[in-house]
C-alpha positions as MATLAB code, in Angstrom:
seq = 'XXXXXXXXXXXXXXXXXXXXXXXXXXXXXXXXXXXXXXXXXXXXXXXXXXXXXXXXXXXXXXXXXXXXXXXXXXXXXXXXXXXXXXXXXXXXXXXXXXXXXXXXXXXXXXXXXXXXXXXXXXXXXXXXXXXXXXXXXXXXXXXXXXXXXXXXXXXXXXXXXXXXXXXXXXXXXXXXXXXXXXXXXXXXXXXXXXXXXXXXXXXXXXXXXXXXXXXXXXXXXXXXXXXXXXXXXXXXXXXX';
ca = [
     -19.652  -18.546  -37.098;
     -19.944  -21.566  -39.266;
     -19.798  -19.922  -42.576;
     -16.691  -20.121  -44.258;
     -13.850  -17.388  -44.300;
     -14.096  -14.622  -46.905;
     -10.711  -13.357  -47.829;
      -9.675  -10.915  -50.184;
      -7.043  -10.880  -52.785;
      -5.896   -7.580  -53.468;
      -2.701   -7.993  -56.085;
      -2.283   -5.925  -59.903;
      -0.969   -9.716  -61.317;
      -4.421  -11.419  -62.374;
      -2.384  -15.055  -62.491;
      -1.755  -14.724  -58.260;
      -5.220  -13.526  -57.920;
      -7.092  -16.176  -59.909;
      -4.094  -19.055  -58.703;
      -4.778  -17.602  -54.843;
      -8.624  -17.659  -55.647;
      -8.658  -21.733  -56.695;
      -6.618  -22.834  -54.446;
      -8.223  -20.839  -51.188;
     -12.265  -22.131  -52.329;
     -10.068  -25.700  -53.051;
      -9.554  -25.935  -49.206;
     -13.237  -24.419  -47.880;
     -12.849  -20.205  -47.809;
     -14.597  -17.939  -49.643;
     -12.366  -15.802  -52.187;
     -12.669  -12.913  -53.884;
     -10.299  -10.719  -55.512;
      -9.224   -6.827  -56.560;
      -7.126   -5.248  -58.760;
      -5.727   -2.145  -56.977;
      -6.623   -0.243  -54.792;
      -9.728    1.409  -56.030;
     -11.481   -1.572  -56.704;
     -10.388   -2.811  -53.280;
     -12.055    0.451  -51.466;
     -15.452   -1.014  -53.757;
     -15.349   -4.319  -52.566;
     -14.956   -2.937  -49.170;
     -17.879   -0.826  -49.222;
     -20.576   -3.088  -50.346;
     -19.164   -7.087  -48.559;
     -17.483   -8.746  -45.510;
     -14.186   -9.531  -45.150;
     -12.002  -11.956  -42.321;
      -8.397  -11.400  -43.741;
      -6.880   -9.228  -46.615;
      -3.922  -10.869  -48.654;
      -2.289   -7.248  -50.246;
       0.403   -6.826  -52.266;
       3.063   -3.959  -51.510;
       3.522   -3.142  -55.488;
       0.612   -1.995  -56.853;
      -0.123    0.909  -59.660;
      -1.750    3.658  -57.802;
      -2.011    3.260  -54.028;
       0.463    1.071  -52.964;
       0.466   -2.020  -50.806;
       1.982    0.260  -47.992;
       0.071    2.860  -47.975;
      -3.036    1.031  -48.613;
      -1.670   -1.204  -45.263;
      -1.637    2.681  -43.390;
      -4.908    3.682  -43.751;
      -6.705    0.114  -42.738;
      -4.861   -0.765  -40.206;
      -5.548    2.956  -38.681;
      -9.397    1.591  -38.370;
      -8.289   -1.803  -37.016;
     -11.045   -3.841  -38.638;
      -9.312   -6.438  -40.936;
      -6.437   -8.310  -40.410;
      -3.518   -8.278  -43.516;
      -1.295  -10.778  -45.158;
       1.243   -8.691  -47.246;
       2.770  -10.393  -49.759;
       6.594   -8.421  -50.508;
       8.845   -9.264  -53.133;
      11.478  -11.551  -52.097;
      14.769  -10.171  -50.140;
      12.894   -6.849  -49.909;
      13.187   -6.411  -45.887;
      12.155   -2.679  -45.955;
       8.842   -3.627  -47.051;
       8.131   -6.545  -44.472;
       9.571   -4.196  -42.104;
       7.086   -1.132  -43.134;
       4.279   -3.105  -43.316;
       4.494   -4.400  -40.022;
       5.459   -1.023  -38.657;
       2.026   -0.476  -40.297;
       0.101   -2.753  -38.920;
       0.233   -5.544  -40.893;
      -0.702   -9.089  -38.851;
       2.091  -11.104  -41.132;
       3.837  -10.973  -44.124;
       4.615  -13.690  -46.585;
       7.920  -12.908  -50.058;
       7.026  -13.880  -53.149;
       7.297  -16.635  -54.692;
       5.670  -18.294  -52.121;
       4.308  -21.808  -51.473;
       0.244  -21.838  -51.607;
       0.273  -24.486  -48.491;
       2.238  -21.496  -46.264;
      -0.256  -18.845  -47.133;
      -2.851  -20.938  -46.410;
      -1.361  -21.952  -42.969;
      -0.473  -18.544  -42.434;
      -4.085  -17.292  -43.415;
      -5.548  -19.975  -41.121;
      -3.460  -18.744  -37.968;
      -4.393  -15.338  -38.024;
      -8.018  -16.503  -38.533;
      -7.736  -18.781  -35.598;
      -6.458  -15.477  -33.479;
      -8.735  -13.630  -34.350;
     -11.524  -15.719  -34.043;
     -14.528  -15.647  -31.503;
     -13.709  -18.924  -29.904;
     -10.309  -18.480  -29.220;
     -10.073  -14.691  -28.231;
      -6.649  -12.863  -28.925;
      -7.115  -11.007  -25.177;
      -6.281  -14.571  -23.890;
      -6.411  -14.718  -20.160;
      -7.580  -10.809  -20.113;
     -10.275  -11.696  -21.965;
     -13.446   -9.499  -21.014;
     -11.658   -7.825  -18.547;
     -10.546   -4.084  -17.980;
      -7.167   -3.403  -16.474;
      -4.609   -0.715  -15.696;
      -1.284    0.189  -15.870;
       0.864    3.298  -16.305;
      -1.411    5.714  -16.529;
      -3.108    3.505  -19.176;
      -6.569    1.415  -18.963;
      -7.110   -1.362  -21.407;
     -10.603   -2.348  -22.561;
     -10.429   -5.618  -24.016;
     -13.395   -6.445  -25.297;
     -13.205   -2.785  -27.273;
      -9.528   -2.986  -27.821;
      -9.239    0.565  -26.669;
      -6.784    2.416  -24.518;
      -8.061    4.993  -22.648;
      -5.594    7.785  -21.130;
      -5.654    9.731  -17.585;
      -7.762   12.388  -19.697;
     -10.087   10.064  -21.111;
      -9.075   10.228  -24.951;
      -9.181    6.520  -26.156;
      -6.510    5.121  -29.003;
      -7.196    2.889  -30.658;
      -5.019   -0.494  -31.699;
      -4.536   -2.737  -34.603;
      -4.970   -6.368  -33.899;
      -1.088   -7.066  -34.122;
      -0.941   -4.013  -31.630;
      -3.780   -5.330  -28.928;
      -2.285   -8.968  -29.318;
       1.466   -8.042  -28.468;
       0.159   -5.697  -25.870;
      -2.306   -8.456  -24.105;
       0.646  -10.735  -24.442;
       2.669   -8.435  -22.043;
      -0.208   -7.648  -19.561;
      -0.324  -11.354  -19.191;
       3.565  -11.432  -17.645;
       3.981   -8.016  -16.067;
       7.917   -7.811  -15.302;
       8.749  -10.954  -17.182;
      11.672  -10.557  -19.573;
      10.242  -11.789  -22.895;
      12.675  -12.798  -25.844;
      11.633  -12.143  -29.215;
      11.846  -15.630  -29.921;
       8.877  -16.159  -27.059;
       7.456  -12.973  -28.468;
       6.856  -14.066  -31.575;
       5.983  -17.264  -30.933;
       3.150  -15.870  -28.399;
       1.332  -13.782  -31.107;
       2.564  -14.730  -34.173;
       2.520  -19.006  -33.479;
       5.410  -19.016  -35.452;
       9.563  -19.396  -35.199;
      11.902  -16.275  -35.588;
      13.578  -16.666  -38.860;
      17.280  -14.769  -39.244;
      17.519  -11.262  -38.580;
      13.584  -11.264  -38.186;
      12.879   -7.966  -36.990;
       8.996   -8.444  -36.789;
       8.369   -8.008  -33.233;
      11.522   -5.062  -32.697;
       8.843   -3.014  -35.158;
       5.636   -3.879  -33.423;
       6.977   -2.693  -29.964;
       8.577    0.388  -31.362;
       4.777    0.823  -32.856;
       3.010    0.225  -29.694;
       5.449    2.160  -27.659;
       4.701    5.555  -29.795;
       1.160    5.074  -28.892;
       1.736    4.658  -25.120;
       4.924    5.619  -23.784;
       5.502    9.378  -22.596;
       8.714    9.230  -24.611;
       9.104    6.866  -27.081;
      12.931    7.235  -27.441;
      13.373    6.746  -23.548;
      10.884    4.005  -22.472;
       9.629    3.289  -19.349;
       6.707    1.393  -19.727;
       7.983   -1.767  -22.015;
      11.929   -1.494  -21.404;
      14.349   -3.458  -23.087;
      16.267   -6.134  -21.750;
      20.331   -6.468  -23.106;
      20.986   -9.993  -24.465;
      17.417  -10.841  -23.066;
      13.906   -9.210  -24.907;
      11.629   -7.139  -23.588;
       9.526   -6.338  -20.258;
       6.644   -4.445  -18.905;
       7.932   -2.893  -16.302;
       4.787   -1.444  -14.734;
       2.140   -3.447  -12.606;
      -1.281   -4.261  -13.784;
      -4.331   -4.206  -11.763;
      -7.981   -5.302  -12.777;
     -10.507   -2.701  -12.756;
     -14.140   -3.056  -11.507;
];
């Protein structure tokens, strides 16, 4: 698709919104902006969106909750913006779902790098299934549709993930019973470096393990390694 990125601003401080706006059309996205959460749900309804930018504090619905309940459908990916040296909120929202997360203040040029890379992952051209791309595999008693980004159990119920969740799982199909550290973890689905005590991809794989492990609190399926990461420690085999 040639036309250019549509992103939405969703932040109660009409300064970021308008300041976000400029500086987003400045460098060739569309931009358009909401208040709260309401007029969020509006926009929603009646245009098309490639990447959210949401604010956790908001009056009404928060940023968190608001995070919840799109991420549940999988359709959008989200840049929350936290207040600065508030972990619990980058934590939540990427226990949520969130694709990223970016404290306030923050530097216009690092959103818009930051905007750009989940665009690029999530674009057409450069698929987020990588190497699995098109395919349907197995393992556990899991099958992964890629091109639907569905998992489909032994009884047929499908669950569906959130584009941080299908990325980090493809990531791991790709290296079945390769210890992963977070540092390479990160870097594979994120494209960026672990900062201190970055606990980004800890909460993604204790997300993705409550949607396909048989007991969360004893895994099997993606164990973790002492001093080393993580592993899938199941095989993977391509279905027909």
């Amino acid at each position: 698709m040639n036309e250019a990125p549509h992103i939405l601003i969703v932040d109660d401080h009409r300064e970021i919104r308008d300041a976000v706006s400029r500086y987003l059309e400045r460098n060739g996205m569309r931009a358009s902006a909401a208040r709260d959460a309401v007029e969020m749900d509006a926009r929603l309804a009646t245009g098309q969106y490639d990447l959210i930018v949401l604010d956790v504090m908001m009056p009404g619905e928060d940023g968190l909750s608001v995070c919840r309940r799109l991420s549940a459908e999988g359709k959008v990916p989200i840049l929350m913006l936290t207040a600065l040296g508030e972990d619990t909120d980058r934590i939540v929202g990427l226990e949520l779902g969130a694709d990223d997360y970016l404290p306030k203040p923050f530097n216009p040029r690092e959103l818009l790098a930051r905007i750009k890379a989940i665009l690029r992952r999530a674009s057409p051209e450069e698929p987020i299934a990588g190497a699995l791309s098109g395919r349907r595999v197995t393992f556990a008693d899991w099958e992964l549709d890629t091109d639907r980004r569905v998992l489909v159990g032994k009884d047929g119920a499908e669950t569906a993930l959130t584009t941080a969740e299908f990325r980090l799982l493809t990531v791991l199909l790709e290296r079945p019973r390769l210890v992963l550290s977070r540092e390479q973890l990160l870097d594979l689905t994120s494209g960026r470096a672990a900062q201190a005590f970055d606990r980004a991809i800890d909460n993604q794989i204790s997300r993705l393990r409550r949607k396909i492990e048989p007991d969360p609190g004893r895994p099997i399926i993606i164990t973790t390694v002492r001093s080393g990461g993580y592993c899938l420690a199941t095989d993977v085999r391509d279905l027909p």
